[in-house]
Amino acid sequence: DLATALNNRGQIKYFRVEFAAAVEDYTAAIQCQPSFEVPYYNRGLVLYRLGCFDEAMKDFRKVLELNPQFEDAALSLKQAILDKEEKQKRGY
């Protein structure tokens, strides 16, 4: 389906370190199929790597809302929270 194809194209762009383009594809996949948790997770990973912790945490929480058993999302959420706290402690 279209949402899966957009997510997969986003993955290719992510591996090419084309983060902005990957986020666009993941967002398009989400718009196409809002109940599909995988593009939320993938977009969250890109946002996390870019240091956009609040946006990443929002995506990881959405994944867990859609699929509470998604363990990688739970781990990524915990890591994003820890990294955000560490960043705040250091003052940047």
Coordinates of N, CA, C and O in Angstrom, one line a residue:
D1 N 0.8 -1.2 0.0 CA 0.0 0.0 0.0 C 0.9 1.3 0.0 O 2.1 1.2 0.2
L2 N 0.2 2.4 -0.2 CA 1.0 3.6 -0.3 C 1.7 4.0 0.9 O 2.9 4.5 0.9
A3 N 1.1 3.9 2.1 CA 1.8 4.2 3.4 C 3.1 3.4 3.6 O 4.1 4.0 4.0
T4 N 3.0 2.1 3.3 CA 4.2 1.3 3.4 C 5.3 1.7 2.4 O 6.5 1.8 2.7
A5 N 4.9 2.0 1.2 CA 5.8 2.4 0.2 C 6.5 3.7 0.6 O 7.7 3.9 0.4
L6 N 5.7 4.7 1.1 CA 6.3 6.0 1.5 C 7.3 5.7 2.7 O 8.3 6.3 2.8
N7 N 6.9 4.9 3.7 CA 7.7 4.6 4.8 C 9.0 3.9 4.3 O 10.1 4.3 4.8
N8 N 8.9 3.0 3.4 CA 10.1 2.3 2.8 C 11.0 3.3 2.1 O 12.3 3.2 2.2
R9 N 10.4 4.2 1.3 CA 11.2 5.2 0.7 C 11.9 6.1 1.7 O 13.1 6.5 1.5
G10 N 11.2 6.4 2.8 CA 11.8 7.2 3.9 C 13.0 6.5 4.4 O 14.0 7.1 4.8
Q11 N 12.9 5.2 4.6 CA 14.0 4.4 5.1 C 15.3 4.5 4.2 O 16.4 4.7 4.7
I12 N 15.1 4.4 2.9 CA 16.2 4.6 2.0 C 16.9 5.9 2.2 O 18.1 6.0 2.2
K13 N 16.0 7.0 2.3 CA 16.6 8.3 2.4 C 17.3 8.5 3.8 O 18.3 9.1 3.9
Y14 N 16.7 7.8 4.8 CA 17.4 7.8 6.1 C 18.8 7.2 6.1 O 19.7 7.8 6.6
F15 N 18.9 6.1 5.4 CA 20.2 5.4 5.3 C 21.2 6.2 4.4 O 22.4 6.1 4.6
R16 N 20.7 7.1 3.6 CA 21.5 7.9 2.8 C 21.8 9.2 3.5 O 22.4 10.2 3.0
V17 N 21.4 9.3 4.8 CA 21.6 10.5 5.6 C 20.9 11.7 5.0 O 21.3 12.9 5.2
E18 N 19.8 11.5 4.3 CA 18.9 12.6 3.8 C 17.7 12.7 4.8 O 16.6 12.4 4.5
F19 N 18.1 13.3 6.0 CA 17.1 13.3 7.0 C 15.8 14.1 6.8 O 14.7 13.6 7.1
A20 N 16.0 15.3 6.2 CA 14.8 16.1 5.9 C 13.9 15.4 4.9 O 12.6 15.4 5.1
A21 N 14.4 14.8 3.9 CA 13.6 14.1 2.9 C 13.0 12.8 3.5 O 11.8 12.5 3.2
A22 N 13.7 12.2 4.4 CA 13.1 11.0 5.1 C 11.9 11.4 6.0 O 10.9 10.8 6.0
V23 N 12.1 12.5 6.7 CA 11.0 13.0 7.6 C 9.8 13.3 6.7 O 8.6 13.0 7.1
E24 N 10.0 13.9 5.5 CA 8.8 14.2 4.6 C 8.1 12.9 4.2 O 6.9 12.9 4.2
D25 N 8.9 11.9 3.9 CA 8.2 10.6 3.5 C 7.5 10.0 4.7 O 6.4 9.5 4.5
Y26 N 8.1 10.0 5.8 CA 7.4 9.4 7.0 C 6.2 10.2 7.3 O 5.1 9.6 7.6
T27 N 6.2 11.5 7.2 CA 5.0 12.3 7.5 C 3.9 12.0 6.5 O 2.8 11.9 6.8
A28 N 4.3 11.8 5.2 CA 3.3 11.5 4.2 C 2.7 10.1 4.4 O 1.5 10.0 4.2
A29 N 3.5 9.2 4.9 CA 3.0 7.9 5.2 C 2.0 8.0 6.4 O 0.9 7.3 6.3
I30 N 2.3 8.8 7.4 CA 1.4 9.0 8.5 C 0.1 9.6 8.0 O -1.0 9.2 8.4
Q31 N 0.2 10.6 7.2 CA -1.0 11.3 6.7 C -1.9 10.3 5.9 O -3.1 10.4 5.9
C32 N -1.2 9.4 5.2 CA -1.9 8.4 4.3 C -2.6 7.4 5.2 O -3.7 6.9 4.9
Q33 N -1.9 7.0 6.3 CA -2.5 5.9 7.2 C -2.1 6.2 8.6 O -1.1 5.7 9.1
P34 N -2.9 7.1 9.3 CA -2.6 7.6 10.6 C -2.5 6.5 11.7 O -1.9 6.7 12.7
S35 N -3.0 5.3 11.4 CA -3.0 4.2 12.4 C -1.7 3.3 12.3 O -1.6 2.4 13.0
F36 N -0.9 3.6 11.3 CA 0.3 2.8 11.0 C 1.5 3.4 11.9 O 1.9 4.5 11.7
E37 N 1.9 2.6 12.9 CA 2.8 3.1 13.9 C 4.2 3.2 13.4 O 5.0 4.0 13.9
V38 N 4.6 2.4 12.4 CA 6.0 2.3 12.0 C 6.6 3.7 11.5 O 7.7 4.1 11.9
P39 N 5.9 4.4 10.7 CA 6.5 5.7 10.3 C 6.6 6.7 11.4 O 7.5 7.6 11.4
Y40 N 5.7 6.6 12.4 CA 5.9 7.5 13.6 C 7.2 7.2 14.3 O 8.0 8.1 14.7
Y41 N 7.5 5.9 14.4 CA 8.7 5.4 15.1 C 9.9 5.9 14.2 O 10.9 6.5 14.8
N42 N 9.9 5.7 12.9 CA 11.0 6.0 12.1 C 11.2 7.6 12.1 O 12.4 8.0 12.2
R43 N 10.2 8.3 12.0 CA 10.3 9.8 12.1 C 10.9 10.2 13.4 O 11.7 11.1 13.5
G44 N 10.4 9.5 14.5 CA 11.0 9.8 15.8 C 12.4 9.6 15.9 O 13.2 10.3 16.5
L45 N 12.9 8.5 15.3 CA 14.4 8.2 15.3 C 15.2 9.3 14.6 O 16.2 9.7 15.1
V46 N 14.6 9.8 13.5 CA 15.3 10.9 12.7 C 15.3 12.2 13.6 O 16.4 12.8 13.8
L47 N 14.2 12.5 14.2 CA 14.1 13.7 15.0 C 15.0 13.6 16.2 O 15.7 14.6 16.6
Y48 N 15.1 12.4 16.8 CA 16.0 12.2 17.9 C 17.5 12.4 17.5 O 18.2 13.1 18.1
R49 N 17.9 11.9 16.3 CA 19.2 12.1 15.8 C 19.5 13.5 15.6 O 20.7 13.9 15.7
L50 N 18.5 14.3 15.2 CA 18.7 15.7 14.9 C 18.7 16.5 16.2 O 18.8 17.7 16.2
G51 N 18.4 15.9 17.4 CA 18.4 16.6 18.7 C 17.1 17.2 19.0 O 17.0 18.0 19.9
C52 N 16.0 16.9 18.2 CA 14.7 17.4 18.4 C 13.9 16.5 19.4 O 13.0 15.7 18.9
F53 N 14.4 16.5 20.6 CA 13.9 15.5 21.6 C 12.4 15.6 21.8 O 11.7 14.5 21.9
D54 N 11.8 16.8 22.0 CA 10.4 16.9 22.2 C 9.6 16.3 21.1 O 8.6 15.6 21.4
E55 N 9.9 16.6 19.9 CA 9.2 16.1 18.7 C 9.4 14.6 18.6 O 8.4 13.8 18.3
A56 N 10.6 14.1 18.9 CA 10.8 12.6 18.9 C 10.0 11.9 19.9 O 9.4 10.9 19.7
M57 N 10.0 12.5 21.1 CA 9.2 11.9 22.2 C 7.7 11.9 21.9 O 7.0 10.9 22.2
K58 N 7.2 12.9 21.2 CA 5.8 12.9 20.8 C 5.5 11.8 19.8 O 4.5 11.1 20.0
D59 N 6.4 11.5 18.9 CA 6.3 10.4 17.9 C 6.3 9.1 18.7 O 5.5 8.2 18.4
F60 N 7.3 8.9 19.5 CA 7.4 7.6 20.3 C 6.2 7.4 21.1 O 5.7 6.2 21.2
R61 N 5.7 8.4 21.7 CA 4.4 8.2 22.5 C 3.3 7.8 21.7 O 2.4 7.0 22.1
K62 N 3.2 8.4 20.5 CA 2.1 8.0 19.5 C 2.2 6.6 19.1 O 1.2 5.8 19.1
V63 N 3.5 6.1 18.9 CA 3.7 4.7 18.6 C 3.1 3.8 19.7 O 2.4 2.8 19.4
L64 N 3.4 4.2 20.9 CA 3.0 3.3 22.1 C 1.5 3.4 22.3 O 0.9 2.5 22.8
E65 N 0.9 4.6 21.9 CA -0.5 4.7 22.0 C -1.2 3.7 21.0 O -2.2 3.0 21.3
L66 N -0.6 3.6 19.8 CA -1.1 2.7 18.7 C -0.8 1.3 19.0 O -1.6 0.4 18.7
N67 N 0.4 1.0 19.6 CA 0.9 -0.3 19.8 C 1.7 -0.4 21.1 O 2.9 -0.2 21.0
P68 N 1.0 -0.6 22.2 CA 1.8 -0.6 23.5 C 2.9 -1.7 23.6 O 3.7 -1.6 24.5
Q69 N 2.9 -2.7 22.7 CA 3.9 -3.7 22.7 C 5.1 -3.4 21.9 O 6.0 -4.2 21.9
F70 N 5.2 -2.2 21.4 CA 6.3 -1.8 20.5 C 7.5 -1.5 21.4 O 7.7 -0.3 21.8
E71 N 8.3 -2.5 21.7 CA 9.4 -2.3 22.7 C 10.5 -1.3 22.3 O 11.0 -0.5 23.2
D72 N 10.8 -1.3 21.0 CA 11.9 -0.3 20.6 C 11.4 1.1 20.8 O 12.2 2.0 21.1
A73 N 10.1 1.4 20.6 CA 9.6 2.7 20.8 C 9.7 3.1 22.3 O 10.0 4.2 22.6
A74 N 9.4 2.1 23.2 CA 9.5 2.4 24.6 C 10.9 2.7 25.0 O 11.2 3.7 25.8
L75 N 11.9 1.9 24.5 CA 13.3 2.2 24.8 C 13.8 3.5 24.2 O 14.5 4.3 24.9
S76 N 13.3 3.8 23.0 CA 13.7 5.1 22.4 C 13.1 6.3 23.1 O 13.8 7.3 23.3
L77 N 11.9 6.1 23.6 CA 11.3 7.2 24.4 C 12.1 7.4 25.7 O 12.4 8.6 26.0
K78 N 12.5 6.4 26.4 CA 13.3 6.5 27.6 C 14.6 7.2 27.3 O 15.1 8.1 28.1
Q79 N 15.3 6.8 26.2 CA 16.6 7.4 25.9 C 16.4 8.9 25.5 O 17.2 9.7 25.9
A80 N 15.4 9.2 24.8 CA 15.1 10.6 24.4 C 14.9 11.5 25.7 O 15.4 12.6 25.8
I81 N 14.2 10.9 26.6 CA 13.9 11.7 27.9 C 15.2 11.9 28.6 O 15.6 13.0 29.1
L82 N 16.1 10.8 28.7 CA 17.3 10.9 29.4 C 18.3 11.9 28.7 O 18.9 12.8 29.4
D83 N 18.3 11.9 27.4 CA 19.2 12.8 26.6 C 18.7 14.2 26.7 O 19.6 15.1 26.8
K84 N 17.4 14.4 26.7 CA 16.9 15.8 26.9 C 17.3 16.3 28.3 O 17.8 17.5 28.4
E85 N 17.2 15.5 29.3 CA 17.5 16.0 30.7 C 19.0 16.3 30.7 O 19.4 17.3 31.3
E86 N 19.8 15.4 30.1 CA 21.3 15.7 30.1 C 21.6 17.0 29.4 O 22.5 17.7 29.9
K87 N 21.0 17.2 28.3 CA 21.2 18.4 27.5 C 20.9 19.6 28.4 O 21.6 20.6 28.4
Q88 N 19.7 19.5 29.1 CA 19.3 20.7 29.9 C 20.3 20.9 31.1 O 20.6 22.1 31.4
K89 N 20.8 19.8 31.7 CA 21.8 20.0 32.8 C 23.0 20.7 32.3 O 23.6 21.5 33.1
R90 N 23.4 20.4 31.1 CA 24.6 21.0 30.5 C 24.4 22.5 30.0 O 25.3 23.2 29.7
G91 N 23.1 22.8 30.0 CA 22.8 24.2 29.6 C 22.8 24.5 28.1 O 23.0 25.6 27.7
Y92 N 22.5 23.5 27.3 CA 22.4 23.8 25.8 C 21.4 22.8 25.2 O 20.7 22.1 25.8

